[in-house]
PDB file of C-alpha atoms in Angstrom:
ATOM      1  CA  PHE A   1       9.497   2.114  -2.043  1.00  0.00           C
ATOM      2  CA  LEU A   2       7.128   4.895  -3.974  1.00  0.00           C
ATOM      3  CA  THR A   3       8.925   6.873  -7.281  1.00  0.00           C
ATOM      4  CA  ILE A   4       8.614  10.742  -7.210  1.00  0.00           C
ATOM      5  CA  GLN A   5       5.752  10.443  -9.768  1.00  0.00           C
ATOM      6  CA  GLN A   6       3.855   8.213  -7.049  1.00  0.00           C
ATOM      7  CA  LYS A   7       4.314  10.897  -4.449  1.00  0.00           C
ATOM      8  CA  GLU A   8       3.337  13.817  -6.610  1.00  0.00           C
ATOM      9  CA  ARG A   9       0.267  11.936  -7.524  1.00  0.00           C
ATOM     10  CA  TYR A  10      -0.983  11.132  -3.711  1.00  0.00           C
ATOM     11  CA  GLY A  11      -3.541  12.976  -2.875  1.00  0.00           C
ATOM     12  CA  ARG A  12      -4.440  14.726  -5.921  1.00  0.00           C
ATOM     13  CA  TYR A  13      -6.705  14.595  -8.880  1.00  0.00           C
ATOM     14  CA  PRO A  14      -5.426  12.179 -11.876  1.00  0.00           C
ATOM     15  CA  THR A  15      -5.064  14.129 -15.387  1.00  0.00           C
ATOM     16  CA  THR A  16      -8.357  12.579 -16.075  1.00  0.00           C
ATOM     17  CA  VAL A  17     -11.868  11.143 -14.983  1.00  0.00           C
ATOM     18  CA  SER A  18     -13.628   8.524 -15.998  1.00  0.00           C
ATOM     19  CA  ALA A  19     -17.156   8.756 -16.926  1.00  0.00           C
ATOM     20  CA  ASN A  20     -17.689   5.972 -13.872  1.00  0.00           C
ATOM     21  CA  ASP A  21     -16.024   8.349 -11.298  1.00  0.00           C
ATOM     22  CA  LEU A  22     -17.998  11.218 -12.304  1.00  0.00           C
ATOM     23  CA  ALA A  23     -20.897   9.746 -12.116  1.00  0.00           C
ATOM     24  CA  GLY A  24     -20.047   7.894  -8.360  1.00  0.00           C
ATOM     25  CA  TYR A  25     -18.329  11.089  -6.951  1.00  0.00           C
ATOM     26  CA  PHE A  26     -19.657  14.040  -8.453  1.00  0.00           C
ATOM     27  CA  TYR A  27     -23.143  13.716  -8.812  1.00  0.00           C
ATOM     28  CA  LEU A  28     -24.422  15.656  -6.214  1.00  0.00           C
ATOM     29  CA  ASN A  29     -27.909  14.185  -4.364  1.00  0.00           C
ATOM     30  CA  ASP A  30     -30.975  15.548  -2.819  1.00  0.00           C
ATOM     31  CA  ASP A  31     -29.764  15.786   0.601  1.00  0.00           C
ATOM     32  CA  ASP A  32     -26.443  17.320  -0.673  1.00  0.00           C
ATOM     33  CA  LEU A  33     -28.115  19.770  -2.862  1.00  0.00           C
ATOM     34  CA  ASP A  34     -30.598  20.818  -0.053  1.00  0.00           C
ATOM     35  CA  TRP A  35     -27.411  21.755   2.396  1.00  0.00           C
ATOM     36  CA  ILE A  36     -25.564  23.103  -0.388  1.00  0.00           C
ATOM     37  CA  SER A  37     -28.668  25.846  -1.356  1.00  0.00           C
ATOM     38  CA  LYS A  38     -28.552  27.104   2.355  1.00  0.00           C
ATOM     39  CA  LYS A  39     -25.065  28.917   1.559  1.00  0.00           C
ATOM     40  CA  ARG A  40     -25.450  32.623   0.836  1.00  0.00           C
ATOM     41  CA  SER A  41     -22.577  33.221  -1.827  1.00  0.00           C
ATOM     42  CA  GLU A  42     -22.242  31.098  -5.180  1.00  0.00           C
ATOM     43  CA  ALA A  43     -18.559  31.379  -4.086  1.00  0.00           C
ATOM     44  CA  THR A  44     -19.330  29.317  -0.820  1.00  0.00           C
ATOM     45  CA  ARG A  45     -22.085  26.802  -2.609  1.00  0.00           C
ATOM     46  CA  LEU A  46     -19.273  26.137  -5.850  1.00  0.00           C
ATOM     47  CA  GLY A  47     -16.405  25.886  -2.588  1.00  0.00           C
ATOM     48  CA  TYR A  48     -18.370  23.664  -0.596  1.00  0.00           C
ATOM     49  CA  ALA A  49     -19.618  21.565  -3.622  1.00  0.00           C
ATOM     50  CA  LEU A  50     -15.610  20.831  -4.836  1.00  0.00           C
ATOM     51  CA  GLN A  51     -14.757  20.221  -1.626  1.00  0.00           C
ATOM     52  CA  LEU A  52     -17.166  18.072  -0.480  1.00  0.00           C
ATOM     53  CA  THR A  53     -16.206  15.864  -3.903  1.00  0.00           C
ATOM     54  CA  SER A  54     -13.139  16.267  -3.619  1.00  0.00           C
ATOM     55  CA  VAL A  55     -12.749  14.446  -0.029  1.00  0.00           C
ATOM     56  CA  ARG A  56     -14.862  11.173  -1.304  1.00  0.00           C
ATOM     57  CA  PHE A  57     -13.027  11.295  -4.388  1.00  0.00           C
ATOM     58  CA  VAL A  58      -9.030  11.651  -3.649  1.00  0.00           C
ATOM     59  CA  GLY A  59      -9.073  11.316  -0.249  1.00  0.00           C
ATOM     60  CA  THR A  60      -8.336  14.770   1.099  1.00  0.00           C
ATOM     61  CA  PHE A  61      -9.391  18.393   1.137  1.00  0.00           C
ATOM     62  CA  LEU A  62      -7.799  21.328  -1.661  1.00  0.00           C
ATOM     63  CA  GLU A  63      -5.540  23.995  -0.575  1.00  0.00           C
ATOM     64  CA  ASN A  64      -6.673  25.409  -4.236  1.00  0.00           C
ATOM     65  CA  ASP A  65      -7.788  24.142  -7.254  1.00  0.00           C
ATOM     66  CA  THR A  66      -5.159  24.523  -9.593  1.00  0.00           C
ATOM     67  CA  HIS A  67      -5.447  20.197 -10.319  1.00  0.00           C
ATOM     68  CA  VAL A  68      -9.235  19.639 -10.444  1.00  0.00           C
ATOM     69  CA  PRO A  69      -9.985  19.230 -13.981  1.00  0.00           C
ATOM     70  CA  PRO A  70     -11.644  22.251 -15.351  1.00  0.00           C
ATOM     71  CA  MET A  71     -14.883  19.651 -16.286  1.00  0.00           C
ATOM     72  CA  ILE A  72     -15.852  18.695 -12.711  1.00  0.00           C
ATOM     73  CA  VAL A  73     -15.550  22.703 -11.824  1.00  0.00           C
ATOM     74  CA  GLN A  74     -18.087  23.065 -14.759  1.00  0.00           C
ATOM     75  CA  LEU A  75     -20.032  19.460 -13.857  1.00  0.00           C
ATOM     76  CA  LEU A  76     -20.381  21.458  -9.442  1.00  0.00           C
ATOM     77  CA  ALA A  77     -21.399  24.796 -10.404  1.00  0.00           C
ATOM     78  CA  SER A  78     -24.290  23.578 -13.172  1.00  0.00           C
ATOM     79  CA  GLN A  79     -25.586  21.934 -10.235  1.00  0.00           C
ATOM     80  CA  VAL A  80     -25.176  24.156  -7.285  1.00  0.00           C
ATOM     81  CA  ASN A  81     -26.160  27.233  -9.418  1.00  0.00           C
ATOM     82  CA  VAL A  82     -23.411  29.167  -9.968  1.00  0.00           C
ATOM     83  CA  ALA A  83     -22.598  31.111 -13.036  1.00  0.00           C
ATOM     84  CA  SER A  84     -19.185  32.430 -12.994  1.00  0.00           C
ATOM     85  CA  LEU A  85     -16.471  30.094 -12.234  1.00  0.00           C
ATOM     86  CA  SER A  86     -14.010  32.922 -10.810  1.00  0.00           C
ATOM     87  CA  CYS A  87     -15.877  33.262  -7.316  1.00  0.00           C
ATOM     88  CA  LEU A  88     -13.625  30.118  -6.787  1.00  0.00           C
ATOM     89  CA  ASN A  89     -10.671  32.992  -6.455  1.00  0.00           C
ATOM     90  CA  ASP A  90     -12.551  34.862  -3.478  1.00  0.00           C
ATOM     91  CA  TYR A  91     -13.473  31.168  -1.724  1.00  0.00           C
ATOM     92  CA  TRP A  92      -9.961  30.308  -1.875  1.00  0.00           C
ATOM     93  CA  CYS A  93      -8.661  33.399  -0.127  1.00  0.00           C
ATOM     94  CA  SER A  94     -11.616  33.198   2.525  1.00  0.00           C
ATOM     95  CA  GLU A  95     -11.560  31.771   5.695  1.00  0.00           C
ATOM     96  CA  GLN A  96     -14.900  29.307   4.765  1.00  0.00           C
ATOM     97  CA  ARG A  97     -13.180  27.109   3.372  1.00  0.00           C
ATOM     98  CA  TRP A  98     -11.507  26.013   6.839  1.00  0.00           C
ATOM     99  CA  ARG A  99     -14.761  25.769   8.349  1.00  0.00           C
ATOM    100  CA  HIS A 100     -16.144  23.993   5.498  1.00  0.00           C
ATOM    101  CA  THR A 101     -13.734  21.003   6.316  1.00  0.00           C
ATOM    102  CA  THR A 102     -14.211  20.972   9.397  1.00  0.00           C
ATOM    103  CA  GLU A 103     -18.513  21.040   9.155  1.00  0.00           C
ATOM    104  CA  ILE A 104     -17.815  18.179   6.041  1.00  0.00           C
ATOM    105  CA  ARG A 105     -15.442  16.243   8.727  1.00  0.00           C
ATOM    106  CA  THR A 106     -18.380  16.130  11.391  1.00  0.00           C
ATOM    107  CA  ARG A 107     -21.684  15.922   8.702  1.00  0.00           C
ATOM    108  CA  TYR A 108     -20.498  13.455   6.710  1.00  0.00           C
ATOM    109  CA  GLY A 109     -18.337  11.010   9.028  1.00  0.00           C
ATOM    110  CA  TYR A 110     -14.961  11.889   8.301  1.00  0.00           C
ATOM    111  CA  ARG A 111     -12.328  10.739   9.978  1.00  0.00           C
ATOM    112  CA  GLU A 112      -8.108  11.122  10.576  1.00  0.00           C
ATOM    113  CA  PHE A 113      -5.913   8.059  10.102  1.00  0.00           C
ATOM    114  CA  VAL A 114      -4.253   8.319  14.112  1.00  0.00           C
ATOM    115  CA  ASP A 115      -8.227   8.256  15.443  1.00  0.00           C
ATOM    116  CA  LYS A 116      -8.865   5.321  18.000  1.00  0.00           C
ATOM    117  CA  GLY A 117      -9.577   1.938  15.196  1.00  0.00           C
ATOM    118  CA  VAL A 118      -8.476   3.150  11.969  1.00  0.00           C
ATOM    119  CA  ARG A 119      -4.574   1.983  12.306  1.00  0.00           C
ATOM    120  CA  PHE A 120      -5.379  -1.583  13.391  1.00  0.00           C
ATOM    121  CA  ARG A 121      -7.815  -2.128  10.971  1.00  0.00           C
ATOM    122  CA  LEU A 122      -5.956  -1.210   8.071  1.00  0.00           C
ATOM    123  CA  GLY A 123      -3.025  -3.208   9.597  1.00  0.00           C
ATOM    124  CA  ARG A 124      -5.771  -6.187   9.616  1.00  0.00           C
ATOM    125  CA  LEU A 125      -6.185  -5.761   5.724  1.00  0.00           C
ATOM    126  CA  LEU A 126      -2.392  -5.440   4.803  1.00  0.00           C
ATOM    127  CA  CYS A 127      -0.961  -8.301   7.506  1.00  0.00           C
ATOM    128  CA  ALA A 128      -3.657 -10.262   5.124  1.00  0.00           C
ATOM    129  CA  MET A 129      -2.501  -9.222   1.893  1.00  0.00           C
ATOM    130  CA  CYS A 130       1.303  -9.365   2.976  1.00  0.00           C
ATOM    131  CA  TRP A 131       0.858 -13.014   4.287  1.00  0.00           C
ATOM    132  CA  THR A 132      -1.194 -14.877   1.913  1.00  0.00           C
ATOM    133  CA  GLY A 133       0.317 -13.125  -0.714  1.00  0.00           C
ATOM    134  CA  THR A 134       3.697 -11.595  -2.706  1.00  0.00           C
ATOM    135  CA  ASP A 135       2.019  -8.051  -3.665  1.00  0.00           C
ATOM    136  CA  ARG A 136       4.668  -5.433  -4.167  1.00  0.00           C
ATOM    137  CA  PRO A 137       4.786  -2.152  -1.736  1.00  0.00           C
ATOM    138  CA  SER A 138       3.606   0.241  -3.886  1.00  0.00           C
ATOM    139  CA  ILE A 139       0.731  -1.976  -4.518  1.00  0.00           C
ATOM    140  CA  LEU A 140      -0.051  -2.648  -0.827  1.00  0.00           C
ATOM    141  CA  PHE A 141       0.026   0.965  -1.190  1.00  0.00           C
ATOM    142  CA  GLU A 142      -2.557   1.557  -3.807  1.00  0.00           C
ATOM    143  CA  HIS A 143      -4.864  -0.989  -1.501  1.00  0.00           C
ATOM    144  CA  ALA A 144      -4.484   1.088   1.915  1.00  0.00           C
ATOM    145  CA  CYS A 145      -5.303   4.330  -0.319  1.00  0.00           C
ATOM    146  CA  VAL A 146      -8.596   2.783  -1.809  1.00  0.00           C
ATOM    147  CA  TRP A 147      -9.174   1.055   2.259  1.00  0.00           C
ATOM    148  CA  LEU A 148      -8.896   4.440   3.515  1.00  0.00           C
ATOM    149  CA  ILE A 149     -11.102   6.943   1.283  1.00  0.00           C
ATOM    150  CA  LYS A 150     -13.737   4.032   1.075  1.00  0.00           C
ATOM    151  CA  HIS A 151     -13.911   4.280   5.133  1.00  0.00           C
ATOM    152  CA  LYS A 152     -13.946   8.113   5.011  1.00  0.00           C
ATOM    153  CA  VAL A 153     -10.522   7.925   6.075  1.00  0.00           C
ATOM    154  CA  LEU A 154      -8.405  11.230   5.358  1.00  0.00           C
ATOM    155  CA  LEU A 155      -5.253  10.200   3.880  1.00  0.00           C
ATOM    156  CA  PRO A 156      -2.292  11.229   5.798  1.00  0.00           C
ATOM    157  CA  GLY A 157       0.976  12.092   4.724  1.00  0.00           C
ATOM    158  CA  VAL A 158       2.628  10.025   2.374  1.00  0.00           C
ATOM    159  CA  THR A 159       5.218   9.190   4.262  1.00  0.00           C
ATOM    160  CA  THR A 160       3.360   8.287   7.408  1.00  0.00           C
ATOM    161  CA  LEU A 161       1.652   5.500   5.489  1.00  0.00           C
ATOM    162  CA  GLU A 162       4.775   4.675   3.468  1.00  0.00           C
ATOM    163  CA  ARG A 163       6.210   4.045   6.795  1.00  0.00           C
ATOM    164  CA  PHE A 164       3.134   1.997   8.247  1.00  0.00           C
ATOM    165  CA  ILE A 165       3.027   0.329   5.323  1.00  0.00           C
ATOM    166  CA  ALA A 166       6.703  -0.673   5.829  1.00  0.00           C
ATOM    167  CA  GLU A 167       6.062  -1.985   9.680  1.00  0.00           C
ATOM    168  CA  VAL A 168       3.446  -4.306   8.248  1.00  0.00           C
ATOM    169  CA  ARG A 169       5.443  -5.781   6.111  1.00  0.00           C
ATOM    170  CA  THR A 170       8.527  -6.274   8.211  1.00  0.00           C
ATOM    171  CA  ARG A 171       6.106  -7.833  10.843  1.00  0.00           C
ATOM    172  CA  MET A 172       4.844 -10.264   8.431  1.00  0.00           C
ATOM    173  CA  GLU A 173       8.393 -11.307   7.351  1.00  0.00           C
ATOM    174  CA  SER A 174       9.692 -11.552  10.723  1.00  0.00           C
ATOM    175  CA  ARG A 175       6.265 -14.093  11.536  1.00  0.00           C
ATOM    176  CA  LEU A 176       7.044 -15.949   8.463  1.00  0.00           C
ATOM    177  CA  TRP A 177      10.682 -16.786   9.361  1.00  0.00           C
ATOM    178  CA  TYR A 178       9.870 -17.859  12.769  1.00  0.00           C
ATOM    179  CA  ARG A 179       7.065 -19.925  11.107  1.00  0.00           C
ATOM    180  CA  LEU A 180      10.063 -21.746   9.231  1.00  0.00           C
ATOM    181  CA  GLY A 181      12.452 -22.419  12.142  1.00  0.00           C
ATOM    182  CA  GLN A 182       9.794 -22.849  14.551  1.00  0.00           C
ATOM    183  CA  ASN A 183      10.028 -26.879  14.854  1.00  0.00           C
ATOM    184  CA  ILE A 184      13.459 -27.122  14.004  1.00  0.00           C
ATOM    185  CA  ASN A 185      15.707 -28.783  16.590  1.00  0.00           C
ATOM    186  CA  GLN A 186      19.416 -28.516  17.853  1.00  0.00           C
ATOM    187  CA  GLU A 187      20.701 -31.058  15.682  1.00  0.00           C
ATOM    188  CA  GLN A 188      19.117 -29.886  12.547  1.00  0.00           C
ATOM    189  CA  LYS A 189      20.043 -26.162  13.456  1.00  0.00           C
ATOM    190  CA  ASN A 190      24.033 -27.736  13.892  1.00  0.00           C
ATOM    191  CA  GLN A 191      23.822 -29.047  10.630  1.00  0.00           C
ATOM    192  CA  LEU A 192      22.283 -26.097   8.337  1.00  0.00           C
ATOM    193  CA  GLU A 193      25.556 -24.186  10.591  1.00  0.00           C
ATOM    194  CA  ASN A 194      27.738 -26.601   9.386  1.00  0.00           C
ATOM    195  CA  LEU A 195      26.975 -25.643   6.092  1.00  0.00           C
ATOM    196  CA  LEU A 196      28.058 -22.237   6.618  1.00  0.00           C
ATOM    197  CA  THR A 197      31.819 -23.169   7.418  1.00  0.00           C
ATOM    198  CA  ASN A 198      34.691 -22.797   5.389  1.00  0.00           C
ATOM    199  CA  ALA A 199      34.528 -25.259   2.252  1.00  0.00           C
ATOM    200  CA  ASP A 200      38.399 -24.419   0.836  1.00  0.00           C
ATOM    201  CA  ASP A 201      41.569 -23.441   2.567  1.00  0.00           C
ATOM    202  CA  ASN A 202      41.365 -19.810   1.590  1.00  0.00           C
ATOM    203  CA  GLY A 203      38.254 -19.152   3.786  1.00  0.00           C
ATOM    204  CA  ARG A 204      35.840 -17.315   0.599  1.00  0.00           C
ATOM    205  CA  GLN A 205      33.375 -19.718   0.463  1.00  0.00           C
ATOM    206  CA  SER A 206      31.023 -21.547   2.587  1.00  0.00           C
ATOM    207  CA  LEU A 207      30.218 -25.116   1.741  1.00  0.00           C
ATOM    208  CA  LEU A 208      26.543 -23.905   0.765  1.00  0.00           C
ATOM    209  CA  ASP A 209      27.806 -21.764  -1.418  1.00  0.00           C
ATOM    210  CA  LYS A 210      29.718 -24.292  -3.302  1.00  0.00           C
ATOM    211  CA  LEU A 211      26.547 -26.694  -3.104  1.00  0.00           C
ATOM    212  CA  ARG A 212      24.201 -23.866  -4.886  1.00  0.00           C
ATOM    213  CA  LYS A 213      26.365 -23.230  -7.566  1.00  0.00           C
ATOM    214  CA  GLY A 214      25.872 -26.138 -10.361  1.00  0.00           C
ATOM    215  CA  PRO A 215      27.083 -26.260 -13.675  1.00  0.00           C
ATOM    216  CA  VAL A 216      25.695 -23.983 -16.406  1.00  0.00           C
ATOM    217  CA  ARG A 217      27.284 -25.923 -19.405  1.00  0.00           C
ATOM    218  CA  VAL A 218      25.308 -28.690 -21.419  1.00  0.00           C
ATOM    219  CA  SER A 219      28.279 -30.859 -21.796  1.00  0.00           C
ATOM    220  CA  SER A 220      29.249 -34.553 -20.398  1.00  0.00           C
ATOM    221  CA  PRO A 221      31.542 -33.371 -17.686  1.00  0.00           C
ATOM    222  CA  SER A 222      29.004 -30.786 -16.406  1.00  0.00           C
ATOM    223  CA  LEU A 223      26.376 -33.867 -16.470  1.00  0.00           C
ATOM    224  CA  VAL A 224      29.178 -35.650 -14.036  1.00  0.00           C
ATOM    225  CA  LYS A 225      29.508 -32.573 -11.807  1.00  0.00           C
ATOM    226  CA  ALA A 226      25.795 -32.207 -11.679  1.00  0.00           C
ATOM    227  CA  LEU A 227      25.356 -35.789 -10.121  1.00  0.00           C
ATOM    228  CA  GLN A 228      28.184 -35.397  -7.665  1.00  0.00           C
ATOM    229  CA  ARG A 229      26.338 -32.189  -6.471  1.00  0.00           C
ATOM    230  CA  ILE A 230      23.643 -34.336  -5.816  1.00  0.00           C
ATOM    231  CA  GLU A 231      25.419 -36.961  -4.380  1.00  0.00           C
ATOM    232  CA  THR A 232      27.145 -34.607  -1.888  1.00  0.00           C
ATOM    233  CA  ILE A 233      23.526 -33.060  -1.097  1.00  0.00           C
ATOM    234  CA  ARG A 234      22.107 -36.181  -0.248  1.00  0.00           C
ATOM    235  CA  SER A 235      24.976 -37.639   1.579  1.00  0.00           C
ATOM    236  CA  LEU A 236      24.683 -34.378   4.407  1.00  0.00           C
ATOM    237  CA  ASN A 237      21.287 -36.035   5.098  1.00  0.00           C
ATOM    238  CA  ILE A 238      19.615 -33.111   6.456  1.00  0.00           C
ATOM    239  CA  VAL A 239      15.989 -33.533   6.554  1.00  0.00           C
ATOM    240  CA  LEU A 240      13.595 -30.746   8.283  1.00  0.00           C
ATOM    241  CA  PRO A 241      10.237 -30.772   9.559  1.00  0.00           C
ATOM    242  CA  THR A 242       7.664 -29.940   6.898  1.00  0.00           C
ATOM    243  CA  PRO A 243       6.657 -26.059   7.457  1.00  0.00           C
ATOM    244  CA  LEU A 244       2.983 -25.477   8.931  1.00  0.00           C
ATOM    245  CA  TYR A 245       1.030 -22.790   8.486  1.00  0.00           C
ATOM    246  CA  ILE A 246       1.861 -20.870   6.227  1.00  0.00           C
ATOM    247  CA  PRO A 247       0.493 -20.491   2.430  1.00  0.00           C
ATOM    248  CA  GLN A 248       2.114 -22.503  -0.764  1.00  0.00           C
ATOM    249  CA  VAL A 249       2.478 -18.632  -2.202  1.00  0.00           C
ATOM    250  CA  ARG A 250       4.403 -17.449   0.084  1.00  0.00           C
ATOM    251  CA  LEU A 251       6.672 -21.072   0.069  1.00  0.00           C
ATOM    252  CA  ALA A 252       6.887 -20.581  -3.819  1.00  0.00           C
ATOM    253  CA  SER A 253       8.153 -17.196  -3.565  1.00  0.00           C
ATOM    254  CA  LEU A 254      10.954 -18.328  -1.327  1.00  0.00           C
ATOM    255  CA  ALA A 255      11.844 -21.332  -3.734  1.00  0.00           C
ATOM    256  CA  ARG A 256      11.976 -18.531  -6.647  1.00  0.00           C
ATOM    257  CA  PHE A 257      14.179 -16.468  -4.548  1.00  0.00           C
ATOM    258  CA  ALA A 258      16.565 -19.445  -3.797  1.00  0.00           C
ATOM    259  CA  ASP A 259      16.458 -20.143  -7.329  1.00  0.00           C
ATOM    260  CA  ARG A 260      17.291 -17.022  -8.341  1.00  0.00           C
ATOM    261  CA  LYS A 261      20.214 -17.259  -5.896  1.00  0.00           C
ATOM    262  CA  SER A 262      21.800 -20.533  -7.005  1.00  0.00           C
TER     263      SER A 262
END
């Protein structure tokens, strides 16, 4: 349900970083600076600072600095006392970057998506959003990314997160349909099934299809047909129980869907 552009932006820096994001993610505190100052070379100090701030901001570690805005690299270099930015070329070719990612995970408490409790907590949030709202899957995806970054969970693969959200939505849709039909008795089921029987001789249209298609022209004959349609529906005498414990926003969404299909 994501576009190609959305997949390409996943886990990467945006083209522009706001001043608020710069202040919130890319200014190192005293503890960070004290720890980074213990690194020997300029390359390891700048590389460590870039990995640390990147995982805080985009939710994942970097393989290179290709997509990092230059202003961020310059800002970090000024904080860790690095004069030449070209030292990063040596950093990306070294084994230090792999050691740094392990060190950052341990020191700052970052977890994997598959760790115990992560999927349950995120799933609980998404279930609540799906049950009480009608957000598009792409919006749920954005909320999931924000939640993962906020709770120090490294972003999984884009298809992994897509499948997880799709599973949650499917579970909530099944719950909705179960609730809608929970209190319908056998007589009411038979009445609803009779609506699906053929209403014409050629067998192409059911009674339900015929009743859903109202007149589209504004005229006296159309008004008569509309009144006859209402009388036909009333004559069926189908009374269904009021659905319980279903948010009004979901019922309104179903009503809009039925109206579009009519």
